[in-house]
PDB file of C-alpha atoms and ligand atoms in Angstrom:
ATOM      1  CA  MET X  57      -0.168   0.323  -0.130  1.00  0.00           C
ATOM      2  CA  THR X  58       1.214   3.226  -0.676  1.00  0.00           C
ATOM      3  CA  ASP X  59       1.496   6.451   1.849  1.00  0.00           C
ATOM      4  CA  LEU X  60      -0.507   8.806   1.277  1.00  0.00           C
ATOM      5  CA  PRO X  61       0.439  11.878   2.624  1.00  0.00           C
ATOM      6  CA  ARG X  62      -1.960  12.984   5.792  1.00  0.00           C
ATOM      7  CA  ILE X  63      -4.926  15.331   5.634  1.00  0.00           C
ATOM      8  CA  PRO X  64      -3.711  18.162   8.422  1.00  0.00           C
ATOM      9  CA  LEU X  65      -6.261  18.739  11.272  1.00  0.00           C
ATOM     10  CA  ALA X  66      -6.570  21.845  13.865  1.00  0.00           C
ATOM     11  CA  GLY X  67      -9.708  22.771  15.316  1.00  0.00           C
ATOM     12  CA  VAL X  68     -10.731  24.355  18.537  1.00  0.00           C
ATOM     13  CA  ILE X  69     -11.268  23.479  22.187  1.00  0.00           C
ATOM     14  CA  GLY X  70     -13.810  25.003  24.247  1.00  0.00           C
ATOM     15  CA  HIS X  71     -16.207  24.273  26.786  1.00  0.00           C
ATOM     16  CA  PRO X  72     -18.820  24.992  25.383  1.00  0.00           C
ATOM     17  CA  VAL X  73     -17.824  25.735  22.226  1.00  0.00           C
ATOM     18  CA  ALA X  74     -20.910  25.426  19.688  1.00  0.00           C
ATOM     19  CA  HIS X  75     -20.621  29.261  19.500  1.00  0.00           C
ATOM     20  CA  SER X  76     -17.176  29.541  18.425  1.00  0.00           C
ATOM     21  CA  ARG X  77     -16.285  31.270  15.372  1.00  0.00           C
ATOM     22  CA  SER X  78     -13.251  29.562  14.869  1.00  0.00           C
ATOM     23  CA  PRO X  79     -14.167  26.587  12.163  1.00  0.00           C
ATOM     24  CA  ALA X  80     -16.376  29.186   9.616  1.00  0.00           C
ATOM     25  CA  LEU X  81     -12.785  30.960   9.637  1.00  0.00           C
ATOM     26  CA  HIS X  82     -10.564  28.559   9.191  1.00  0.00           C
ATOM     27  CA  GLY X  83     -13.066  26.777   7.024  1.00  0.00           C
ATOM     28  CA  PHE X  84     -13.297  29.984   4.722  1.00  0.00           C
ATOM     29  CA  TRP X  85      -9.728  30.504   4.567  1.00  0.00           C
ATOM     30  CA  LEU X  86      -9.054  26.305   3.772  1.00  0.00           C
ATOM     31  CA  ARG X  87     -11.218  27.158   0.753  1.00  0.00           C
ATOM     32  CA  ARG X  88     -10.117  30.097  -0.113  1.00  0.00           C
ATOM     33  CA  TYR X  89      -6.711  28.919  -0.617  1.00  0.00           C
ATOM     34  CA  GLY X  90      -7.850  25.593  -1.945  1.00  0.00           C
ATOM     35  CA  LEU X  91      -5.890  23.707   0.797  1.00  0.00           C
ATOM     36  CA  LYS X  92      -6.266  20.634   2.333  1.00  0.00           C
ATOM     37  CA  GLY X  93      -7.082  20.408   5.858  1.00  0.00           C
ATOM     38  CA  HIS X  94     -10.053  20.625   8.352  1.00  0.00           C
ATOM     39  CA  TYR X  95     -10.859  22.768  11.426  1.00  0.00           C
ATOM     40  CA  VAL X  96     -13.071  20.773  14.193  1.00  0.00           C
ATOM     41  CA  PRO X  97     -14.860  22.619  17.255  1.00  0.00           C
ATOM     42  CA  LEU X  98     -13.665  20.142  19.864  1.00  0.00           C
ATOM     43  CA  ASP X  99     -16.323  20.249  23.137  1.00  0.00           C
ATOM     44  CA  ILE X 100     -13.332  18.832  26.027  1.00  0.00           C
ATOM     45  CA  ALA X 101     -14.512  18.856  29.640  1.00  0.00           C
ATOM     46  CA  PRO X 102     -11.964  20.026  31.902  1.00  0.00           C
ATOM     47  CA  ALA X 103     -10.947  16.624  33.522  1.00  0.00           C
ATOM     48  CA  ASP X 104     -10.786  15.679  29.727  1.00  0.00           C
ATOM     49  CA  PHE X 105      -9.040  18.241  28.278  1.00  0.00           C
ATOM     50  CA  GLU X 106      -4.656  17.521  28.713  1.00  0.00           C
ATOM     51  CA  SER X 107      -5.798  13.394  27.788  1.00  0.00           C
ATOM     52  CA  ALA X 108      -7.502  15.034  24.400  1.00  0.00           C
ATOM     53  CA  LEU X 109      -4.877  16.980  24.135  1.00  0.00           C
ATOM     54  CA  ARG X 110      -1.675  14.390  24.297  1.00  0.00           C
ATOM     55  CA  MET X 111      -3.909  12.482  22.004  1.00  0.00           C
ATOM     56  CA  LEU X 112      -4.801  14.566  19.591  1.00  0.00           C
ATOM     57  CA  PRO X 113      -1.399  14.429  17.451  1.00  0.00           C
ATOM     58  CA  ARG X 114      -1.902  10.581  16.948  1.00  0.00           C
ATOM     59  CA  MET X 115      -5.391  11.371  15.558  1.00  0.00           C
ATOM     60  CA  GLY X 116      -3.864  13.749  13.299  1.00  0.00           C
ATOM     61  CA  PHE X 117      -4.415  17.318  14.472  1.00  0.00           C
ATOM     62  CA  VAL X 118      -1.155  19.641  13.479  1.00  0.00           C
ATOM     63  CA  GLY X 119      -2.288  22.130  15.885  1.00  0.00           C
ATOM     64  CA  VAL X 120      -5.705  23.602  17.997  1.00  0.00           C
ATOM     65  CA  ASN X 121      -7.056  26.556  18.928  1.00  0.00           C
ATOM     66  CA  VAL X 122      -8.267  26.537  23.306  1.00  0.00           C
ATOM     67  CA  THR X 123     -10.189  28.885  24.565  1.00  0.00           C
ATOM     68  CA  LEU X 124     -12.500  29.299  28.005  1.00  0.00           C
ATOM     69  CA  PRO X 125     -11.565  27.414  30.194  1.00  0.00           C
ATOM     70  CA  HIS X 126      -8.287  25.853  29.132  1.00  0.00           C
ATOM     71  CA  LYS X 127      -6.546  28.872  28.542  1.00  0.00           C
ATOM     72  CA  GLU X 128      -4.402  28.979  31.714  1.00  0.00           C
ATOM     73  CA  ASN X 129      -4.251  25.694  32.095  1.00  0.00           C
ATOM     74  CA  LEU X 130      -2.820  24.652  28.304  1.00  0.00           C
ATOM     75  CA  LEU X 131       0.174  26.950  29.881  1.00  0.00           C
ATOM     76  CA  ARG X 132       0.324  24.102  32.725  1.00  0.00           C
ATOM     77  CA  ILE X 133       0.982  20.882  30.320  1.00  0.00           C
ATOM     78  CA  ALA X 134       2.653  22.512  27.453  1.00  0.00           C
ATOM     79  CA  ASP X 135       6.179  21.773  27.011  1.00  0.00           C
ATOM     80  CA  ILE X 136       7.283  24.748  25.508  1.00  0.00           C
ATOM     81  CA  VAL X 137       5.807  28.105  26.123  1.00  0.00           C
ATOM     82  CA  THR X 138       6.539  31.156  24.847  1.00  0.00           C
ATOM     83  CA  ASP X 139       7.559  34.316  26.777  1.00  0.00           C
ATOM     84  CA  ARG X 140       4.562  35.872  25.667  1.00  0.00           C
ATOM     85  CA  ALA X 141       2.116  33.493  26.646  1.00  0.00           C
ATOM     86  CA  ALA X 142       4.370  33.262  30.036  1.00  0.00           C
ATOM     87  CA  LEU X 143       3.797  36.997  30.833  1.00  0.00           C
ATOM     88  CA  ILE X 144      -0.106  36.795  29.623  1.00  0.00           C
ATOM     89  CA  GLY X 145      -0.826  33.926  31.907  1.00  0.00           C
ATOM     90  CA  ALA X 146      -2.692  32.332  29.508  1.00  0.00           C
ATOM     91  CA  ALA X 147      -1.938  30.866  25.694  1.00  0.00           C
ATOM     92  CA  ASN X 148      -4.677  30.122  23.165  1.00  0.00           C
ATOM     93  CA  THR X 149      -2.304  28.728  20.063  1.00  0.00           C
ATOM     94  CA  VAL X 150      -1.072  25.402  20.416  1.00  0.00           C
ATOM     95  CA  ILE X 151       0.946  23.227  17.898  1.00  0.00           C
ATOM     96  CA  PHE X 152       2.151  19.580  18.430  1.00  0.00           C
ATOM     97  CA  ARG X 153       5.957  18.846  16.996  1.00  0.00           C
ATOM     98  CA  LYS X 154       6.826  16.249  15.350  1.00  0.00           C
ATOM     99  CA  ASP X 155       9.415  15.399  18.113  1.00  0.00           C
ATOM    100  CA  GLY X 156       6.627  14.993  20.124  1.00  0.00           C
ATOM    101  CA  LYS X 157       6.276  18.058  22.115  1.00  0.00           C
ATOM    102  CA  ILE X 158       2.920  20.763  22.314  1.00  0.00           C
ATOM    103  CA  HIS X 159       4.088  23.709  21.611  1.00  0.00           C
ATOM    104  CA  ALA X 160       1.445  26.823  23.051  1.00  0.00           C
ATOM    105  CA  ASP X 161       1.522  30.851  22.140  1.00  0.00           C
ATOM    106  CA  ASN X 162      -0.676  33.151  22.866  1.00  0.00           C
ATOM    107  CA  THR X 163      -1.356  35.234  19.651  1.00  0.00           C
ATOM    108  CA  ASP X 164      -4.335  36.918  21.090  1.00  0.00           C
ATOM    109  CA  GLY X 165      -2.026  40.734  22.006  1.00  0.00           C
ATOM    110  CA  LEU X 166      -0.785  40.279  18.040  1.00  0.00           C
ATOM    111  CA  GLY X 167      -4.334  40.126  17.019  1.00  0.00           C
ATOM    112  CA  PHE X 168      -4.839  43.335  18.929  1.00  0.00           C
ATOM    113  CA  ILE X 169      -2.751  44.913  17.448  1.00  0.00           C
ATOM    114  CA  ALA X 170      -3.154  44.065  13.753  1.00  0.00           C
ATOM    115  CA  ASN X 171      -6.446  45.101  14.106  1.00  0.00           C
ATOM    116  CA  LEU X 172      -5.569  47.897  14.983  1.00  0.00           C
ATOM    117  CA  ARG X 173      -2.681  48.606  12.464  1.00  0.00           C
ATOM    118  CA  GLN X 174      -5.148  47.558   9.250  1.00  0.00           C
ATOM    119  CA  ASN X 175      -8.096  49.652  10.476  1.00  0.00           C
ATOM    120  CA  ALA X 176      -6.241  52.557  11.812  1.00  0.00           C
ATOM    121  CA  PRO X 177      -3.169  52.854   9.893  1.00  0.00           C
ATOM    122  CA  ASP X 178      -2.369  56.468  11.175  1.00  0.00           C
ATOM    123  CA  TRP X 179      -2.319  55.254  15.002  1.00  0.00           C
ATOM    124  CA  ARG X 180       0.721  56.127  16.438  1.00  0.00           C
ATOM    125  CA  PRO X 181       1.325  53.640  19.946  1.00  0.00           C
ATOM    126  CA  ALA X 182       4.349  56.250  20.942  1.00  0.00           C
ATOM    127  CA  GLU X 183       2.042  59.354  20.826  1.00  0.00           C
ATOM    128  CA  GLY X 184       0.694  59.390  24.200  1.00  0.00           C
ATOM    129  CA  PRO X 185      -1.115  57.083  27.254  1.00  0.00           C
ATOM    130  CA  ALA X 186      -3.293  54.299  26.962  1.00  0.00           C
ATOM    131  CA  ALA X 187      -5.954  53.843  29.098  1.00  0.00           C
ATOM    132  CA  VAL X 188      -7.831  50.264  29.670  1.00  0.00           C
ATOM    133  CA  LEU X 189     -11.159  49.324  31.051  1.00  0.00           C
ATOM    134  CA  GLY X 190     -10.797  45.966  32.722  1.00  0.00           C
ATOM    135  CA  ALA X 191      -8.294  43.755  33.983  1.00  0.00           C
ATOM    136  CA  GLY X 192      -9.658  40.280  32.977  1.00  0.00           C
ATOM    137  CA  GLY X 193      -7.846  37.539  31.511  1.00  0.00           C
ATOM    138  CA  ALA X 194      -8.108  39.617  27.643  1.00  0.00           C
ATOM    139  CA  ALA X 195      -6.298  42.804  29.187  1.00  0.00           C
ATOM    140  CA  ARG X 196      -3.084  40.769  30.171  1.00  0.00           C
ATOM    141  CA  ALA X 197      -2.795  40.391  26.348  1.00  0.00           C
ATOM    142  CA  VAL X 198      -4.032  43.412  25.460  1.00  0.00           C
ATOM    143  CA  VAL X 199      -1.350  45.183  27.832  1.00  0.00           C
ATOM    144  CA  ALA X 200       1.308  43.314  27.452  1.00  0.00           C
ATOM    145  CA  ALA X 201       1.051  43.953  23.105  1.00  0.00           C
ATOM    146  CA  LEU X 202       0.649  47.524  24.317  1.00  0.00           C
ATOM    147  CA  LEU X 203       3.717  48.034  26.124  1.00  0.00           C
ATOM    148  CA  GLU X 204       5.933  45.845  23.440  1.00  0.00           C
ATOM    149  CA  VAL X 205       4.430  48.260  20.777  1.00  0.00           C
ATOM    150  CA  GLY X 206       5.761  51.297  22.737  1.00  0.00           C
ATOM    151  CA  VAL X 207       3.248  53.079  24.674  1.00  0.00           C
ATOM    152  CA  PRO X 208       4.520  55.189  27.114  1.00  0.00           C
ATOM    153  CA  GLU X 209       1.947  54.510  29.608  1.00  0.00           C
ATOM    154  CA  VAL X 210      -0.507  52.149  30.432  1.00  0.00           C
ATOM    155  CA  ARG X 211      -3.551  53.431  33.171  1.00  0.00           C
ATOM    156  CA  ILE X 212      -5.887  50.520  33.565  1.00  0.00           C
ATOM    157  CA  ALA X 213      -9.036  50.670  35.687  1.00  0.00           C
ATOM    158  CA  ASN X 214     -11.173  47.368  37.145  1.00  0.00           C
ATOM    159  CA  ARG X 215     -13.877  46.502  39.529  1.00  0.00           C
ATOM    160  CA  THR X 216     -11.795  44.750  41.241  1.00  0.00           C
ATOM    161  CA  ARG X 217      -8.276  46.809  42.159  1.00  0.00           C
ATOM    162  CA  LEU X 218      -6.443  43.993  43.505  1.00  0.00           C
ATOM    163  CA  ARG X 219      -6.844  42.595  39.777  1.00  0.00           C
ATOM    164  CA  ALA X 220      -5.597  45.634  38.443  1.00  0.00           C
ATOM    165  CA  GLU X 221      -2.831  46.253  41.194  1.00  0.00           C
ATOM    166  CA  ALA X 222      -1.500  42.348  39.865  1.00  0.00           C
ATOM    167  CA  PHE X 223      -0.793  45.051  36.826  1.00  0.00           C
ATOM    168  CA  ARG X 224       2.081  46.910  37.905  1.00  0.00           C
ATOM    169  CA  LYS X 225       3.504  43.571  39.501  1.00  0.00           C
ATOM    170  CA  ASP X 226       3.799  41.857  36.262  1.00  0.00           C
ATOM    171  CA  PHE X 227       4.062  44.436  33.223  1.00  0.00           C
ATOM    172  CA  GLY X 228       6.192  47.111  35.683  1.00  0.00           C
ATOM    173  CA  ALA X 229       6.564  51.390  35.947  1.00  0.00           C
ATOM    174  CA  ARG X 230       5.154  51.881  32.537  1.00  0.00           C
ATOM    175  CA  VAL X 231       1.276  50.725  34.696  1.00  0.00           C
ATOM    176  CA  VAL X 232      -0.299  53.075  36.616  1.00  0.00           C
ATOM    177  CA  VAL X 233      -3.528  52.062  38.328  1.00  0.00           C
ATOM    178  CA  HIS X 234      -6.504  54.107  38.928  1.00  0.00           C
ATOM    179  CA  ASP X 235      -9.828  53.616  40.959  1.00  0.00           C
ATOM    180  CA  TRP X 236     -12.665  52.038  38.480  1.00  0.00           C
ATOM    181  CA  THR X 237     -14.792  54.864  40.005  1.00  0.00           C
ATOM    182  CA  GLN X 238     -12.053  57.377  38.321  1.00  0.00           C
ATOM    183  CA  ALA X 239     -12.457  55.185  35.318  1.00  0.00           C
ATOM    184  CA  GLY X 240     -13.986  58.405  33.330  1.00  0.00           C
ATOM    185  CA  ALA X 241     -11.020  60.591  34.421  1.00  0.00           C
ATOM    186  CA  MET X 242      -8.123  58.054  33.730  1.00  0.00           C
ATOM    187  CA  LEU X 243      -9.233  58.964  29.930  1.00  0.00           C
ATOM    188  CA  GLU X 244      -7.782  62.274  30.234  1.00  0.00           C
ATOM    189  CA  GLY X 245      -5.419  62.815  27.940  1.00  0.00           C
ATOM    190  CA  ALA X 246      -5.192  59.364  26.285  1.00  0.00           C
ATOM    191  CA  ALA X 247      -4.350  58.770  22.855  1.00  0.00           C
ATOM    192  CA  THR X 248      -5.557  54.953  22.942  1.00  0.00           C
ATOM    193  CA  VAL X 249      -8.817  54.306  24.613  1.00  0.00           C
ATOM    194  CA  ILE X 250      -9.967  49.831  25.195  1.00  0.00           C
ATOM    195  CA  ASN X 251     -12.766  48.178  26.819  1.00  0.00           C
ATOM    196  CA  THR X 252     -11.579  44.934  28.079  1.00  0.00           C
ATOM    197  CA  THR X 253     -14.684  44.213  30.352  1.00  0.00           C
ATOM    198  CA  SER X 254     -17.486  42.488  29.292  1.00  0.00           C
ATOM    199  CA  LEU X 255     -19.713  45.454  29.709  1.00  0.00           C
ATOM    200  CA  GLY X 256     -21.935  46.855  27.108  1.00  0.00           C
ATOM    201  CA  MET X 257     -21.820  42.544  25.458  1.00  0.00           C
ATOM    202  CA  THR X 258     -25.061  41.442  24.611  1.00  0.00           C
ATOM    203  CA  GLY X 259     -26.722  39.893  27.519  1.00  0.00           C
ATOM    204  CA  LYS X 260     -24.529  41.883  29.923  1.00  0.00           C
ATOM    205  CA  ALA X 261     -24.882  45.197  32.376  1.00  0.00           C
ATOM    206  CA  ASP X 262     -24.351  48.579  30.451  1.00  0.00           C
ATOM    207  CA  PHE X 263     -21.212  50.129  29.274  1.00  0.00           C
ATOM    208  CA  THR X 264     -21.622  53.034  32.299  1.00  0.00           C
ATOM    209  CA  VAL X 265     -18.503  54.617  32.129  1.00  0.00           C
ATOM    210  CA  PRO X 266     -18.795  58.524  31.837  1.00  0.00           C
ATOM    211  CA  LEU X 267     -16.324  59.286  28.521  1.00  0.00           C
ATOM    212  CA  ASP X 268     -16.380  63.336  29.311  1.00  0.00           C
ATOM    213  CA  ALA X 269     -12.993  63.506  28.978  1.00  0.00           C
ATOM    214  CA  LEU X 270     -12.272  61.138  26.150  1.00  0.00           C
ATOM    215  CA  GLN X 271      -9.536  63.439  23.606  1.00  0.00           C
ATOM    216  CA  ARG X 272     -11.592  64.121  20.430  1.00  0.00           C
ATOM    217  CA  GLY X 273      -9.129  62.237  17.686  1.00  0.00           C
ATOM    218  CA  ALA X 274      -7.918  59.401  20.412  1.00  0.00           C
ATOM    219  CA  LEU X 275      -7.751  55.491  19.629  1.00  0.00           C
ATOM    220  CA  ALA X 276     -11.124  53.834  20.892  1.00  0.00           C
ATOM    221  CA  THR X 277     -11.800  50.149  20.487  1.00  0.00           C
ATOM    222  CA  ASP X 278     -13.835  47.453  22.230  1.00  0.00           C
ATOM    223  CA  ILE X 279     -12.944  44.050  22.526  1.00  0.00           C
ATOM    224  CA  VAL X 280     -16.638  43.019  22.791  1.00  0.00           C
ATOM    225  CA  TYR X 281     -17.683  42.128  19.174  1.00  0.00           C
ATOM    226  CA  THR X 282     -21.091  41.101  19.831  1.00  0.00           C
ATOM    227  CA  PRO X 283     -22.904  43.668  19.196  1.00  0.00           C
ATOM    228  CA  LEU X 284     -20.307  45.258  16.461  1.00  0.00           C
ATOM    229  CA  LYS X 285     -20.598  48.351  17.655  1.00  0.00           C
ATOM    230  CA  THR X 286     -20.879  48.916  21.186  1.00  0.00           C
ATOM    231  CA  GLN X 287     -22.254  51.004  23.007  1.00  0.00           C
ATOM    232  CA  PHE X 288     -19.284  52.797  23.985  1.00  0.00           C
ATOM    233  CA  LEU X 289     -18.147  52.479  20.397  1.00  0.00           C
ATOM    234  CA  ILE X 290     -20.970  54.942  19.886  1.00  0.00           C
ATOM    235  CA  GLU X 291     -20.777  57.231  21.878  1.00  0.00           C
ATOM    236  CA  ALA X 292     -16.960  57.240  21.996  1.00  0.00           C
ATOM    237  CA  GLU X 293     -17.448  58.248  18.035  1.00  0.00           C
ATOM    238  CA  GLU X 294     -19.962  60.655  18.754  1.00  0.00           C
ATOM    239  CA  ARG X 295     -17.420  62.584  21.320  1.00  0.00           C
ATOM    240  CA  GLY X 296     -14.972  62.462  18.033  1.00  0.00           C
ATOM    241  CA  ALA X 297     -12.852  59.707  18.640  1.00  0.00           C
ATOM    242  CA  ARG X 298     -11.505  57.116  15.711  1.00  0.00           C
ATOM    243  CA  VAL X 299     -13.292  53.967  16.101  1.00  0.00           C
ATOM    244  CA  VAL X 300     -12.006  50.161  15.820  1.00  0.00           C
ATOM    245  CA  ASP X 301     -14.199  47.088  16.970  1.00  0.00           C
ATOM    246  CA  GLY X 302     -13.218  43.704  18.051  1.00  0.00           C
ATOM    247  CA  LEU X 303     -14.177  41.188  15.137  1.00  0.00           C
ATOM    248  CA  GLY X 304     -10.585  42.198  13.666  1.00  0.00           C
ATOM    249  CA  MET X 305      -8.917  40.470  16.820  1.00  0.00           C
ATOM    250  CA  LEU X 306     -10.613  37.338  17.061  1.00  0.00           C
ATOM    251  CA  LEU X 307      -9.963  37.529  12.748  1.00  0.00           C
ATOM    252  CA  HIS X 308      -6.128  38.309  13.571  1.00  0.00           C
ATOM    253  CA  GLN X 309      -5.189  36.091  16.421  1.00  0.00           C
ATOM    254  CA  ALA X 310      -5.926  33.099  14.003  1.00  0.00           C
ATOM    255  CA  VAL X 311      -3.462  34.083  11.692  1.00  0.00           C
ATOM    256  CA  PRO X 312      -0.371  32.513  12.780  1.00  0.00           C
ATOM    257  CA  GLY X 313      -1.753  29.205  14.015  1.00  0.00           C
ATOM    258  CA  PHE X 314      -3.534  29.243  10.613  1.00  0.00           C
ATOM    259  CA  GLU X 315      -0.260  29.914   8.999  1.00  0.00           C
ATOM    260  CA  ARG X 316       1.931  26.866  10.975  1.00  0.00           C
ATOM    261  CA  TRP X 317      -0.853  24.417  10.436  1.00  0.00           C
ATOM    262  CA  PHE X 318      -1.801  24.820   7.042  1.00  0.00           C
ATOM    263  CA  GLY X 319       1.420  26.357   5.574  1.00  0.00           C
ATOM    264  CA  HIS X 320      -0.249  29.618   4.316  1.00  0.00           C
ATOM    265  CA  LYS X 321      -0.514  32.937   5.721  1.00  0.00           C
ATOM    266  CA  PRO X 322      -4.272  34.069   5.643  1.00  0.00           C
ATOM    267  CA  VAL X 323      -5.104  37.370   5.003  1.00  0.00           C
ATOM    268  CA  VAL X 324      -8.263  39.699   6.935  1.00  0.00           C
ATOM    269  CA  ASP X 325     -10.719  41.155   4.602  1.00  0.00           C
ATOM    270  CA  ASP X 326     -14.001  42.484   4.500  1.00  0.00           C
ATOM    271  CA  GLU X 327     -14.723  38.582   2.988  1.00  0.00           C
ATOM    272  CA  THR X 328     -13.631  37.169   5.915  1.00  0.00           C
ATOM    273  CA  ARG X 329     -15.485  40.193   8.103  1.00  0.00           C
ATOM    274  CA  ARG X 330     -18.322  39.106   6.465  1.00  0.00           C
ATOM    275  CA  VAL X 331     -18.274  34.735   6.914  1.00  0.00           C
ATOM    276  CA  VAL X 332     -17.770  35.160  10.527  1.00  0.00           C
ATOM    277  CA  LEU X 333     -20.388  37.619  10.807  1.00  0.00           C
ATOM    278  CA  SER X 334     -22.902  35.395   9.244  1.00  0.00           C
ATOM    279  CA  ALA X 335     -21.501  32.191  10.896  1.00  0.00           C
TER     280      ALA X 335
HETATM  281  P1  ATR C1334     -12.317  37.447  30.073  1.00  0.00           P
HETATM  282  O1  ATR C1334     -10.713  36.559  29.806  1.00  0.00           O
HETATM  283  O2  ATR C1334     -12.216  37.878  28.951  1.00  0.00           O
HETATM  284  O3  ATR C1334     -10.986  39.295  30.320  1.00  0.00           O
HETATM  285  P2  ATR C1334     -13.162  38.044  32.809  1.00  0.00           P
HETATM  286  O4  ATR C1334     -11.493  37.967  33.114  1.00  0.00           O
HETATM  287  O5  ATR C1334     -14.109  37.724  33.276  1.00  0.00           O
HETATM  288  O6  ATR C1334     -12.986  37.426  31.237  1.00  0.00           O
HETATM  289  O7  ATR C1334     -13.178  39.633  33.074  1.00  0.00           O
HETATM  290  C1  ATR C1334     -14.227  40.291  31.984  1.00  0.00           C
HETATM  291  C2  ATR C1334     -13.666  41.988  32.857  1.00  0.00           C
HETATM  292  O8  ATR C1334     -14.787  43.019  32.679  1.00  0.00           O
HETATM  293  C3  ATR C1334     -13.511  42.195  34.176  1.00  0.00           C
HETATM  294  O9  ATR C1334     -12.384  42.885  34.007  1.00  0.00           O
HETATM  295  C4  ATR C1334     -14.642  42.629  35.256  1.00  0.00           C
HETATM  296  O10 ATR C1334     -13.662  43.186  36.142  1.00  0.00           O
HETATM  297  P3  ATR C1334     -13.541  42.490  37.454  1.00  0.00           P
HETATM  298  O11 ATR C1334     -12.254  41.948  37.714  1.00  0.00           O
HETATM  299  O12 ATR C1334     -13.797  43.484  38.986  1.00  0.00           O
HETATM  300  O13 ATR C1334     -14.583  40.926  37.831  1.00  0.00           O
HETATM  301  C5  ATR C1334     -15.102  43.394  34.317  1.00  0.00           C
HETATM  302  N1  ATR C1334     -16.042  43.428  34.556  1.00  0.00           N
HETATM  303  C6  ATR C1334     -17.749  42.324  34.271  1.00  0.00           C
HETATM  304  N2  ATR C1334     -18.498  42.854  34.847  1.00  0.00           N
HETATM  305  C7  ATR C1334     -18.637  44.029  35.343  1.00  0.00           C
HETATM  306  C8  ATR C1334     -19.198  44.853  35.732  1.00  0.00           C
HETATM  307  N3  ATR C1334     -20.671  44.929  35.827  1.00  0.00           N
HETATM  308  N4  ATR C1334     -18.713  46.643  36.348  1.00  0.00           N
HETATM  309  C9  ATR C1334     -17.379  46.678  36.202  1.00  0.00           C
HETATM  310  N5  ATR C1334     -16.749  45.476  35.919  1.00  0.00           N
HETATM  311  C10 ATR C1334     -17.260  44.628  34.786  1.00  0.00           C
END
């Protein structure tokens, strides 16, 4: 019998995972570029995560994306963890290496920056302080990325102040913690403003941070993309800010994984957005 090349498999592990847009995104790129491969949703409970992860390469998987609630757990299991994933404390992209080692990376920060570069090409991160609302898991990737691209100061406010304090400890003196009750005032003079809280997301509490201090011409972006135009972005735009929605972060964070697994760097464009939005 001739040895046929194996068709590369990849997927997203979550629990639940049915809501994930990643299968639609990767499936579209596979078709667009005429590549052999499949990308499937894998609903795996936390207790089974490690054994499933170790089994997948033996079944022909070349890698996976990992989402809630496994992103932190992955760091403990992986054999190789990139510096940025270690700093962020979570990983979302796995490569199953030929030598059997599990390689884990975090591409959320790359996705965040690539989205801003694509949709606000004149954005200059070094121009002034960034203000970050929220200090959850997603905020860690955002703050790490902002510091890496040269933002001079990252102001951060979170309902639970202690979580914001941890950012200063982990990311250093360019991080300045503000009280959540002062989140509005923190926007004064900020060149970049990011909502990383779940406020304004469909089904969650309303976004109520006052934007009076938001500077005209500042860049405002939300990591929430359901709805696409959040209350924060609507109000920021009314106040003269440039706004970028959060869908592009999801699309761009998928690029490095797809390229490694399937051998072709995919392009994020309007058609990609449309396909994922209609999924
Ligand atoms: P993710 O990993 O997606 O960032 P998360 O870690 O649960 O999710 O973080 C959600 C963020 O939204 C946190 O900053 C959270 O604040 P707390 O750390 O105080 O929980 C913020 N958030 C959620 N609901 C909020 C509310 N009603 N008011 C203010 N902040 C809220």
